[in-house]
PDB file of C-alpha atoms and ligand atoms in Angstrom:
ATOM      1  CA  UNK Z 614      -7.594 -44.071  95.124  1.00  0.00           C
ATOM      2  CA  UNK Z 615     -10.688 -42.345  95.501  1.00  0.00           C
ATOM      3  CA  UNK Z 616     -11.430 -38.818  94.694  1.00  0.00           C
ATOM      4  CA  UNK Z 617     -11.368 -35.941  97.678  1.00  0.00           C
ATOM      5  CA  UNK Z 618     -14.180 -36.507 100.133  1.00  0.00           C
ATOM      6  CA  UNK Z 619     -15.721 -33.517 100.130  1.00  0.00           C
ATOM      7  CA  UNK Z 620     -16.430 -34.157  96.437  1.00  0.00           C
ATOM      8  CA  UNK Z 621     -18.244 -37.370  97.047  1.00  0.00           C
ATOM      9  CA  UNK Z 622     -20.355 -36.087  99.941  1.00  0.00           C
ATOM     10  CA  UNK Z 623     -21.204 -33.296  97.509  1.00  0.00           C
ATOM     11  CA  UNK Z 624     -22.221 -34.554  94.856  1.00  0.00           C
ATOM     12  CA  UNK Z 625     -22.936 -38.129  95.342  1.00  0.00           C
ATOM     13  CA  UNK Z 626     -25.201 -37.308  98.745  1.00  0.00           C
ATOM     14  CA  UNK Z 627     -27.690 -35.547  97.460  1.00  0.00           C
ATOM     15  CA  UNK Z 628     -28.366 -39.123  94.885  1.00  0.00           C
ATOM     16  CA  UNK Z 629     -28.465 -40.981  98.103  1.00  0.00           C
ATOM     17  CA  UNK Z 630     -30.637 -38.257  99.696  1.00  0.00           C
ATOM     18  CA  UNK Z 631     -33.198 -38.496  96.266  1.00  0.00           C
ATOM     19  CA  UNK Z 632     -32.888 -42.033  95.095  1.00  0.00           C
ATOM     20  CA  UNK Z 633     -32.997 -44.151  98.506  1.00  0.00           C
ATOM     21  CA  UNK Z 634     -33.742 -42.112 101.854  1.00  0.00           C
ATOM     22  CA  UNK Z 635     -36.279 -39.541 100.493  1.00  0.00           C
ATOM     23  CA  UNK Z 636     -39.177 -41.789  99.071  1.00  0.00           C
ATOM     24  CA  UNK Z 637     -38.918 -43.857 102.525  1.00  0.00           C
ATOM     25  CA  UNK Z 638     -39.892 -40.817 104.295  1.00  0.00           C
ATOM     26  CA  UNK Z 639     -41.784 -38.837 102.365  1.00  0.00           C
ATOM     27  CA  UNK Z 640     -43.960 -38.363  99.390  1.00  0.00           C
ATOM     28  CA  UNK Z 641     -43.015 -34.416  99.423  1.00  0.00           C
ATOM     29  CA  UNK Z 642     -41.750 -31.916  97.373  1.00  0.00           C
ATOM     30  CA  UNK Z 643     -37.298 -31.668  97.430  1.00  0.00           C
ATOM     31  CA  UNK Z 644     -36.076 -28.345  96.346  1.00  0.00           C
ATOM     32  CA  UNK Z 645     -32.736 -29.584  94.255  1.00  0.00           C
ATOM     33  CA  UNK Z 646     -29.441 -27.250  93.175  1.00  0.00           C
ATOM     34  CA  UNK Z 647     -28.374 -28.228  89.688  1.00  0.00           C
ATOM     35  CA  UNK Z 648     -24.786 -28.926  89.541  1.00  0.00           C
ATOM     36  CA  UNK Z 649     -22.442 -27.033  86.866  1.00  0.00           C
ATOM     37  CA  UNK Z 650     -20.147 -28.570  84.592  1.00  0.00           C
ATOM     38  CA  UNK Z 651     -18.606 -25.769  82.206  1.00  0.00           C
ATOM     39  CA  UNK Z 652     -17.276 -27.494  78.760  1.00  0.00           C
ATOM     40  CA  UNK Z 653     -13.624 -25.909  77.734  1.00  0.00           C
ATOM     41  CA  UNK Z 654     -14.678 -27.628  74.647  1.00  0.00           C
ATOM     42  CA  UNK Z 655     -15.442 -23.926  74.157  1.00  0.00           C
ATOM     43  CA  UNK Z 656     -13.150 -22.510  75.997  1.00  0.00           C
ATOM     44  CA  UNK Z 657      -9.844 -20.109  74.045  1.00  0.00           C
ATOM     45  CA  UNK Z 658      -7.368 -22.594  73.749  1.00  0.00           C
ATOM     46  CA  UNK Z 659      -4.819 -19.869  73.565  1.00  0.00           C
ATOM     47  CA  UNK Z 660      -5.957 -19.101  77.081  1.00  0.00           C
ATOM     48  CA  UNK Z 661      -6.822 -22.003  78.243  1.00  0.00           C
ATOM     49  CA  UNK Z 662      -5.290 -21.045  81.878  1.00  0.00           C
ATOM     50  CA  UNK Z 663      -7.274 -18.091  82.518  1.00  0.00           C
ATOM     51  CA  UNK Z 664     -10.203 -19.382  81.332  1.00  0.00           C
ATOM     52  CA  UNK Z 665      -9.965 -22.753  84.026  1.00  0.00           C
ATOM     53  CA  UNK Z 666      -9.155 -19.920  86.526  1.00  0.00           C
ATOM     54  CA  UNK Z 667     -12.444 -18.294  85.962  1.00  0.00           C
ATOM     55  CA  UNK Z 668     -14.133 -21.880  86.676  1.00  0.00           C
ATOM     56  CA  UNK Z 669     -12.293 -22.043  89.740  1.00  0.00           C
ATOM     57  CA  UNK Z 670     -13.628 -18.565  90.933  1.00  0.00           C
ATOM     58  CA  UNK Z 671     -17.262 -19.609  89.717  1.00  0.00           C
ATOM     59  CA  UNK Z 672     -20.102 -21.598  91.336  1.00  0.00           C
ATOM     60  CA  UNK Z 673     -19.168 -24.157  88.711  1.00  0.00           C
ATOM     61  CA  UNK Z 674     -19.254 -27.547  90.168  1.00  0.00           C
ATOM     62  CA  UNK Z 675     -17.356 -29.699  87.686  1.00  0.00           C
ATOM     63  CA  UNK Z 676     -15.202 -29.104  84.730  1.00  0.00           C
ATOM     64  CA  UNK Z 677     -16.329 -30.949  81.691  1.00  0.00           C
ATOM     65  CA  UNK Z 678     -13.315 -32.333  79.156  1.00  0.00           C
ATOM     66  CA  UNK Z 679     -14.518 -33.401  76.022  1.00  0.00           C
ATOM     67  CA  UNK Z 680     -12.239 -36.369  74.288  1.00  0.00           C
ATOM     68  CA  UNK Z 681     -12.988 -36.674  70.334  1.00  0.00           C
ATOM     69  CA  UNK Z 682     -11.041 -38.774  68.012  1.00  0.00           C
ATOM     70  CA  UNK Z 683     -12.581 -38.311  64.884  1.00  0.00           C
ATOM     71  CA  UNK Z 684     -13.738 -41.905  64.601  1.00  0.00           C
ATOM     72  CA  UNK Z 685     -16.236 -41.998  66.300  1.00  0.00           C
ATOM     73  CA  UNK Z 686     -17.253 -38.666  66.241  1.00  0.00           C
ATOM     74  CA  UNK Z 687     -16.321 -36.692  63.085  1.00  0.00           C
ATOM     75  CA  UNK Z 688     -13.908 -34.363  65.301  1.00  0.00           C
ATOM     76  CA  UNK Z 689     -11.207 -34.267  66.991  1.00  0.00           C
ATOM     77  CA  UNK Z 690     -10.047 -32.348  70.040  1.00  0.00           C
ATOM     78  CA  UNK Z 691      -8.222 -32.591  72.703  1.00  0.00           C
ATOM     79  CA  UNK Z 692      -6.244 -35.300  74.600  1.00  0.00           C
ATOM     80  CA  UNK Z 693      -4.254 -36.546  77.335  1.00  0.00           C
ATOM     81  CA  UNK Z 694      -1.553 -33.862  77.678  1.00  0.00           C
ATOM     82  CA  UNK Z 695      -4.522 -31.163  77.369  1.00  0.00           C
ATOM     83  CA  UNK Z 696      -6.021 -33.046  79.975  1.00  0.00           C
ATOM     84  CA  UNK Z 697      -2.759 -33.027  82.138  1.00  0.00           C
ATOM     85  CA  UNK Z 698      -2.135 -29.428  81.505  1.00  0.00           C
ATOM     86  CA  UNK Z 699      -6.366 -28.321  82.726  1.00  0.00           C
ATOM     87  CA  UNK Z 700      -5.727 -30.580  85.768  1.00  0.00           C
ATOM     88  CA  UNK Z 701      -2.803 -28.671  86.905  1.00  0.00           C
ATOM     89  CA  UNK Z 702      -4.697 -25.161  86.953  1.00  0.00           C
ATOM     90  CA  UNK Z 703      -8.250 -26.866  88.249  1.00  0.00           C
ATOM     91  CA  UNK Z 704      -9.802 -27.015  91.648  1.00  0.00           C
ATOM     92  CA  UNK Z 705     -12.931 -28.728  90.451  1.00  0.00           C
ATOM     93  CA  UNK Z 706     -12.887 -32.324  89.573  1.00  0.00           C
ATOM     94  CA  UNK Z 707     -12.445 -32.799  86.589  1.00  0.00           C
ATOM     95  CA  UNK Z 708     -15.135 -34.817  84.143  1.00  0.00           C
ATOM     96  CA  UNK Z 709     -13.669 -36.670  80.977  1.00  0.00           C
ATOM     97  CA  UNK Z 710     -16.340 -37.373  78.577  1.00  0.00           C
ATOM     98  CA  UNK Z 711     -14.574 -39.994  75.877  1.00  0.00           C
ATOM     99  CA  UNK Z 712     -15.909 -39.719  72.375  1.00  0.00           C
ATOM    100  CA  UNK Z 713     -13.513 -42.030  70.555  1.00  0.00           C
ATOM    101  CA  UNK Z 714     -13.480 -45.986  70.232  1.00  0.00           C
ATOM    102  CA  UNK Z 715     -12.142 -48.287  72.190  1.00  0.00           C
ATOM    103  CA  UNK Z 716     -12.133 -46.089  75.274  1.00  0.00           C
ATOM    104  CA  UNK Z 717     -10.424 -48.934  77.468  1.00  0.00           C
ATOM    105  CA  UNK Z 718      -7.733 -48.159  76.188  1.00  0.00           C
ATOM    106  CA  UNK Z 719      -7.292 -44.711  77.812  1.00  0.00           C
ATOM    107  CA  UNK Z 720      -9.181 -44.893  81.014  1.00  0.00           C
ATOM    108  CA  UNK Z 721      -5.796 -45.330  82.909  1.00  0.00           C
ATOM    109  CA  UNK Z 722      -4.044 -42.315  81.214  1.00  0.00           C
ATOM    110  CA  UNK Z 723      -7.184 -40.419  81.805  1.00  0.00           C
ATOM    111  CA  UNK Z 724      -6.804 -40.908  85.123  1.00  0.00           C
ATOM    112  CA  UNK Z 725      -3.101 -40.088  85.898  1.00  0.00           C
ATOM    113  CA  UNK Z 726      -4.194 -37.487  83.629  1.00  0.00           C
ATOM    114  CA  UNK Z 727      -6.327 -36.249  86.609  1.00  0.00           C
ATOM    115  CA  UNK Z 728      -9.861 -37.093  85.652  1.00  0.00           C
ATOM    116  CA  UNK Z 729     -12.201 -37.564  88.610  1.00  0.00           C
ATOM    117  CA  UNK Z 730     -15.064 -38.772  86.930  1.00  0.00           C
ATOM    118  CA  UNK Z 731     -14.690 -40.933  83.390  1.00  0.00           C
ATOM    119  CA  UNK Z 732     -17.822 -41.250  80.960  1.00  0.00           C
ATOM    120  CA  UNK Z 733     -17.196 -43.765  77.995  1.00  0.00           C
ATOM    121  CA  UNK Z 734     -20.252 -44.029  75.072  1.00  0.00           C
ATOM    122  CA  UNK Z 735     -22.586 -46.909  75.512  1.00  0.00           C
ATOM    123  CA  UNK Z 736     -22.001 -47.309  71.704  1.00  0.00           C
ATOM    124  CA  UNK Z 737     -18.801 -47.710  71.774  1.00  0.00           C
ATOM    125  CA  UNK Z 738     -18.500 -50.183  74.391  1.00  0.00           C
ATOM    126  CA  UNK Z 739     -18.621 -54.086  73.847  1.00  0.00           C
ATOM    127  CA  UNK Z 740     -18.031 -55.044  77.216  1.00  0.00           C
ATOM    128  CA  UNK Z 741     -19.634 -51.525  78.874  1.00  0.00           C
ATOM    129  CA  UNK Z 742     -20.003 -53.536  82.900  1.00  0.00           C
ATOM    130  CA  UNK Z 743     -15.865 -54.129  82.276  1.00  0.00           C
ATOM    131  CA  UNK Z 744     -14.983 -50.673  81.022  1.00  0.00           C
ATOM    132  CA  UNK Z 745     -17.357 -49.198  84.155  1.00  0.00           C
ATOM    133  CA  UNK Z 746     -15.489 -51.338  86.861  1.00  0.00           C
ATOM    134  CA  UNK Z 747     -11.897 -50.658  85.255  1.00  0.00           C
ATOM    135  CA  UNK Z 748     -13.055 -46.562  85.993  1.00  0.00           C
ATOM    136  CA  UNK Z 749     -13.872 -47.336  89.337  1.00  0.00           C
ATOM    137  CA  UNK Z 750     -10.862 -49.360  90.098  1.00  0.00           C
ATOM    138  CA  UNK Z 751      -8.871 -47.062  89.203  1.00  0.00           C
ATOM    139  CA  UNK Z 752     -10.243 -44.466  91.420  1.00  0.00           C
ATOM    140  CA  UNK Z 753     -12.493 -42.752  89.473  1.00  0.00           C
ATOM    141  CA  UNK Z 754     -16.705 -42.333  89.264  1.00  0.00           C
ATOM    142  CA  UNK Z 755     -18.073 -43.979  85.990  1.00  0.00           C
ATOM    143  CA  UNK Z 756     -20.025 -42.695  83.962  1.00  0.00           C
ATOM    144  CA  UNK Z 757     -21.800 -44.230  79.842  1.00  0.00           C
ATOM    145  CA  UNK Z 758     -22.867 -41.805  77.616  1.00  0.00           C
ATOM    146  CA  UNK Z 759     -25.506 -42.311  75.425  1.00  0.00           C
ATOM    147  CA  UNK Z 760     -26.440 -40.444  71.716  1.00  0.00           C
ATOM    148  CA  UNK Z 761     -29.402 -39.055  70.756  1.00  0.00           C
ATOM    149  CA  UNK Z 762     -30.739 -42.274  69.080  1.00  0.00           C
ATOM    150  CA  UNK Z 763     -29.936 -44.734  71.861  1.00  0.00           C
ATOM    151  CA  UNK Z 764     -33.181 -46.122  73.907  1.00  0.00           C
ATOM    152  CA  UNK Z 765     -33.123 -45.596  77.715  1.00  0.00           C
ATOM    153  CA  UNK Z 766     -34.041 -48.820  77.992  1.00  0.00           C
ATOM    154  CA  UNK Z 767     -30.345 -50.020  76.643  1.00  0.00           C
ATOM    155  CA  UNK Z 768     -29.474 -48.865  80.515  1.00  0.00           C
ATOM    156  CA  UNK Z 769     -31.306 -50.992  81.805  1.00  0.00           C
ATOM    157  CA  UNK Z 770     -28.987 -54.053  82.858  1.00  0.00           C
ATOM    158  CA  UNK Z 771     -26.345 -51.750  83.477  1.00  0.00           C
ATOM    159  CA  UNK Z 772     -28.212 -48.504  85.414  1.00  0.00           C
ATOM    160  CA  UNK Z 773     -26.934 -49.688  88.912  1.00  0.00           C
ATOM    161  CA  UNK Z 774     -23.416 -50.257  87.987  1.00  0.00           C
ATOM    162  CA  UNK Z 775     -23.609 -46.159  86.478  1.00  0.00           C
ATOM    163  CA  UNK Z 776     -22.467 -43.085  88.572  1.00  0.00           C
ATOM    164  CA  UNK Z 777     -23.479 -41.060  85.984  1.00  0.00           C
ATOM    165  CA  UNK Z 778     -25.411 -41.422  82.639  1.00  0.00           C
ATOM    166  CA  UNK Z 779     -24.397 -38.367  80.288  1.00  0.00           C
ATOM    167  CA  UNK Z 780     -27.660 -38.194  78.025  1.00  0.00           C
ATOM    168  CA  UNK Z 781     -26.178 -36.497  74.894  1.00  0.00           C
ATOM    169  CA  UNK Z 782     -28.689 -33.536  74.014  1.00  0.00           C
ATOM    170  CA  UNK Z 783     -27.241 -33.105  70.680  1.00  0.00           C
ATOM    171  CA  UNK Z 784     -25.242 -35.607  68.384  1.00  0.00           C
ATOM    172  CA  UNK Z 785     -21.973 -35.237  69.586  1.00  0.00           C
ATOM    173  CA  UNK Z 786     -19.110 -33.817  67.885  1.00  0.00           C
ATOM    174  CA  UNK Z 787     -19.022 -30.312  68.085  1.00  0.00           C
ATOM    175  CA  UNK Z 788     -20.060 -27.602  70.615  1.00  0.00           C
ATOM    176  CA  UNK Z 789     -22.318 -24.723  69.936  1.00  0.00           C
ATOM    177  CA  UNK Z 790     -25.499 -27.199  68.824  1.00  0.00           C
ATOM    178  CA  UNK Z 791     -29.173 -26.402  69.749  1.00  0.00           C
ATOM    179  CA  UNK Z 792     -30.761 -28.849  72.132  1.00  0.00           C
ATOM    180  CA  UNK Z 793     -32.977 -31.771  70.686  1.00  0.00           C
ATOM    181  CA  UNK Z 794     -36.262 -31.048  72.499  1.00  0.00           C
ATOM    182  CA  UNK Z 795     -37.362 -35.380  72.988  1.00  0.00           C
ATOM    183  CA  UNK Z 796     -34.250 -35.120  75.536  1.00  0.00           C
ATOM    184  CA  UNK Z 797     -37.066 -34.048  77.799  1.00  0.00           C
ATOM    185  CA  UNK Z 798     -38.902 -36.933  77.861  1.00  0.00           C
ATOM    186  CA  UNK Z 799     -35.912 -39.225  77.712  1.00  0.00           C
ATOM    187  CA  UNK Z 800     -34.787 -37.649  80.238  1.00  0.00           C
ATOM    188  CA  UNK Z 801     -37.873 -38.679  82.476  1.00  0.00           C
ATOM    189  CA  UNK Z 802     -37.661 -42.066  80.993  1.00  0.00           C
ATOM    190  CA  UNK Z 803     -34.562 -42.206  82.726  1.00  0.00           C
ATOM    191  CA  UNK Z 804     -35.661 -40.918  85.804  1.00  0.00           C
ATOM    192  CA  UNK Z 805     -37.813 -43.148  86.522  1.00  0.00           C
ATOM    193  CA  UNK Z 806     -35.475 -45.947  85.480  1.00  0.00           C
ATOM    194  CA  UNK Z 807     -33.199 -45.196  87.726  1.00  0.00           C
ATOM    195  CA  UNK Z 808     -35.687 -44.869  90.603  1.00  0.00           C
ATOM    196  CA  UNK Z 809     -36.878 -48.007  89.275  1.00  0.00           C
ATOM    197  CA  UNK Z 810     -33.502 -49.999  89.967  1.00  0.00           C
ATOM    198  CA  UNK Z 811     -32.669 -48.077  93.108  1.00  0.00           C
ATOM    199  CA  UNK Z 812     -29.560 -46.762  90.658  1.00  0.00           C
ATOM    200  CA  UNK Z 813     -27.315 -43.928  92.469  1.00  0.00           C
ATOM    201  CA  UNK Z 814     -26.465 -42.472  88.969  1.00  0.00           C
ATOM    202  CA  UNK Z 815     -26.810 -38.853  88.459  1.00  0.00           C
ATOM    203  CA  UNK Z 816     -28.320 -37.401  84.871  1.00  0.00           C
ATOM    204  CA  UNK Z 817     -25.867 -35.216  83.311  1.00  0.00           C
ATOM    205  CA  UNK Z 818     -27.266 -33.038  79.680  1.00  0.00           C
ATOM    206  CA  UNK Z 819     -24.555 -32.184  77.125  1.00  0.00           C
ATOM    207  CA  UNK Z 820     -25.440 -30.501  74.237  1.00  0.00           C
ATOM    208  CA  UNK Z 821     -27.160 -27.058  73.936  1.00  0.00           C
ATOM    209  CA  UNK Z 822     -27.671 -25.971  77.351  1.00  0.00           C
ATOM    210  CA  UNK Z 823     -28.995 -22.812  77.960  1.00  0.00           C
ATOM    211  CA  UNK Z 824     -30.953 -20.567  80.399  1.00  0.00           C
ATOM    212  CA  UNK Z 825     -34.244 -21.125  78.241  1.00  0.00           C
ATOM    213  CA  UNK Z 826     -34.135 -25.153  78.325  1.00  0.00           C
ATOM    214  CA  UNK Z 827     -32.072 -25.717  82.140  1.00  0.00           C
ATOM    215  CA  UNK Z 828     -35.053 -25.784  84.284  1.00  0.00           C
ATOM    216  CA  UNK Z 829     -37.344 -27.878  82.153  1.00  0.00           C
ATOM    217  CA  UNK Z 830     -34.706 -30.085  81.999  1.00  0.00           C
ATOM    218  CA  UNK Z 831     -34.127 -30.259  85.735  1.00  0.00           C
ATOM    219  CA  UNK Z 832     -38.070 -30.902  86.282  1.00  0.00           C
ATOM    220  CA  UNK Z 833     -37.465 -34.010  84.001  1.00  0.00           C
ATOM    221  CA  UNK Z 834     -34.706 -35.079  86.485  1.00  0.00           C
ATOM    222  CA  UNK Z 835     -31.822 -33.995  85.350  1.00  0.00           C
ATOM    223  CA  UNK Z 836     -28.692 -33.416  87.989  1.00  0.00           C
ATOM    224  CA  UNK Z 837     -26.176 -31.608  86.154  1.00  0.00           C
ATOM    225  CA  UNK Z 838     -26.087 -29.201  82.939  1.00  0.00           C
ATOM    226  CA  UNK Z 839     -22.809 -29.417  81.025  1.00  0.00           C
ATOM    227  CA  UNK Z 840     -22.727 -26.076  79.384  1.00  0.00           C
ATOM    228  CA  UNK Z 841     -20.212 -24.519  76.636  1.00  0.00           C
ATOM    229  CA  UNK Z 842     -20.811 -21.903  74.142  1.00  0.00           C
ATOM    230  CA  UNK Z 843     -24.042 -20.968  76.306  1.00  0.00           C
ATOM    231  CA  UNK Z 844     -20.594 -19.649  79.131  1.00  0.00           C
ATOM    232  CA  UNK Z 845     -18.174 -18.764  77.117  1.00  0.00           C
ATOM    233  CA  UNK Z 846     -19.476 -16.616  74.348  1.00  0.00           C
ATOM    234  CA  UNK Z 847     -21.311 -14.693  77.618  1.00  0.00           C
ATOM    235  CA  UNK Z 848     -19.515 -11.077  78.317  1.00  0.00           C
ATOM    236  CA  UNK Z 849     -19.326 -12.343  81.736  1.00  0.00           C
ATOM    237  CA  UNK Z 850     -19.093 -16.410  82.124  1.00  0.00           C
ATOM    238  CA  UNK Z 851     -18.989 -16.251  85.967  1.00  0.00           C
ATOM    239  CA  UNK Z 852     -22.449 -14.498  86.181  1.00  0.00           C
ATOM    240  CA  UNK Z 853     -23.885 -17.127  83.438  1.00  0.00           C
ATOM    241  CA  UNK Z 854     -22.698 -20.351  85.671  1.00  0.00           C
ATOM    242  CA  UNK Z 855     -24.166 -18.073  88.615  1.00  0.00           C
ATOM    243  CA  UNK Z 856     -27.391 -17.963  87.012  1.00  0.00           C
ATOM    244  CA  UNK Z 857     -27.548 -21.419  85.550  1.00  0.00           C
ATOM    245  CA  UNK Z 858     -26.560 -22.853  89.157  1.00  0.00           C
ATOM    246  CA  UNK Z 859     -29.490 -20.846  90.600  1.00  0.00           C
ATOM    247  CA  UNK Z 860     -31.839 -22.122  88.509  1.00  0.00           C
ATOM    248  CA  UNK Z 861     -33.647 -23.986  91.550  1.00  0.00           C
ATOM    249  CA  UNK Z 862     -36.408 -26.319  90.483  1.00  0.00           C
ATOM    250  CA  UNK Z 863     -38.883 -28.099  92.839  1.00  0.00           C
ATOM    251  CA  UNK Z 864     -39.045 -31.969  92.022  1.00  0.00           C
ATOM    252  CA  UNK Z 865     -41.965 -34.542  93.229  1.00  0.00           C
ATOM    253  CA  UNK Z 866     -40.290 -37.203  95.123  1.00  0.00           C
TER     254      UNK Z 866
HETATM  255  C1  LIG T1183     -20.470 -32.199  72.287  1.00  0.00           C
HETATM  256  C2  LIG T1183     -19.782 -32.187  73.642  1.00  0.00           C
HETATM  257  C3  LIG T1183     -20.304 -31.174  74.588  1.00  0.00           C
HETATM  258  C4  LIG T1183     -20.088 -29.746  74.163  1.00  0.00           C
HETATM  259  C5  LIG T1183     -21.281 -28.969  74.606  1.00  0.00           C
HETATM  260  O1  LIG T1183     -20.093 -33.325  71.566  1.00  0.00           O
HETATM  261  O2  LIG T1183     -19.890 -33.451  74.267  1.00  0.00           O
HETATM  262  O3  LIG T1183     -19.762 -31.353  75.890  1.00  0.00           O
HETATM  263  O4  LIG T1183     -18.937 -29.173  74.714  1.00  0.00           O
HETATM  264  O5  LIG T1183     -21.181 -27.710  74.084  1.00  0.00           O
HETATM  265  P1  LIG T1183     -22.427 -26.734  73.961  1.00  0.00           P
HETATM  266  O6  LIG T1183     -22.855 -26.417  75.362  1.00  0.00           O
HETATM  267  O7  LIG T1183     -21.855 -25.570  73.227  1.00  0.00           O
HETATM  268  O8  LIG T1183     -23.494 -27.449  73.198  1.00  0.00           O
HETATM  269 ZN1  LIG T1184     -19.301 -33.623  76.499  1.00  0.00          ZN
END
């Protein structure tokens, strides 16, 4: 099964568009829309309904779920039936980010869950090409994580089998973290990685997203901005994903 159409045209295109038509054509200037992925890793558990509702009415793009198992990071949070229970309220895909070892062995209950797009830690991953074609065989875009200390270069047998790389901005484990500035360059390092291997993955940042650090990170080539405590400790979430979704940065191509 694959996920809704307009989905993939959406957000897939626009890699297409920057990683294989655009430098064929041209050596200008593309003017690129960040895409949104609000983390209800911060969201009020006690409401978690009205706070997925106010995704839905946002310019939010994706809905981030963060899976910790406090193994592999030193938290835990939510699972499966949270996972079920978000799905049931959402109208954005959803995006499962698993921080917990092993991963295989969830991918599949992930996805009846209703995840749309699974990300499983490069560190956590012995065989990382299997666990990537079991999420896309089950229906799902794939997606490896990496932490702070891991080398872009770790990606680089595996960059063109990725949908998605999530570059962890801070160590992961808890929301509500400030932003390791060498994500920047590592960012860039990735860029041009995936350039390099004519990869369709997209660059997600999780950790410590915020208006001050979103477009320097989007000049470095990053595609979407997960952001938690930066939305939902706002007075008004909506106009924060408003304002991080317009923050419209012109990239070299
Ligand atoms: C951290 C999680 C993040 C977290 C980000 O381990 O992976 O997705 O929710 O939260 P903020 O935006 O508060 O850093
Ligand atoms: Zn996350």
């Amino acid at each position: 099964m694959q996920p809704p159409l307009p989905f993939r045209q959406k957000v897939w295109g626009e890699g297409l568009l920057t990683s294989v038509l655009l430098p064929i054509f041209t050596l200008q200037s593309l003017h690129m829309k960040p895409l949104i992925a609000p983390s209800v890793l911060a969201a009020d558990f006690a409401n978690l309904q009205r706070d997925v509702a106010m995704i839905n009415r946002s310019q939010a793009d994706w809905i981030h779920f963060d899976v910790m198992d406090g193994q592999f990071v030193p938290n835990i949070s939510m699972g499966v039936p949270v996972c079920q229970a978000v799905h049931r309220h959402a109208r954005k895909p959803l995006d499962v980010h698993l921080m917990i070892v092993q991963p295989e062995r969830y991918l599949e209950a992930f996805r009846e869950a209703g995840a749309d797009i699974i990300s499983v830690h490069y560190e956590t991953c012995i065989h990382l090409h299997r666990a990537l074609e079991q999420i896309k065989m089950l229906g799902c875009r794939a997606g490896v994580a990496i932490n702070p200390h891991t080398p872009v270069s770790d990606l680089e047998e595996i960059i063109a089998d990725a949908d998605l790389v999530n570059v962890m901005s801070v160590n992961p484990g808890f929301g509500g973290q400030k932003l390791i500035p060498n994500t920047f360059n590592k960012v860039s390092r990735l860029k041009d990685l995936i350039l390099r291997r004519r990869s369709g993955a997209l660059i997600e940042i999780d950790g410590g997203v915020n208006q001050e650090n979103a477009a320097g990170l989007l000049a470095a080539g990053a595609d979407v901005l997960v952001a938690g405590s930066f939305v939902f400790s706002a007075p008004n979430s909506e106009e924060v994903i408003a304002a991080l979704k317009a923050t419209v940065v012109t990239r070299e191509v």
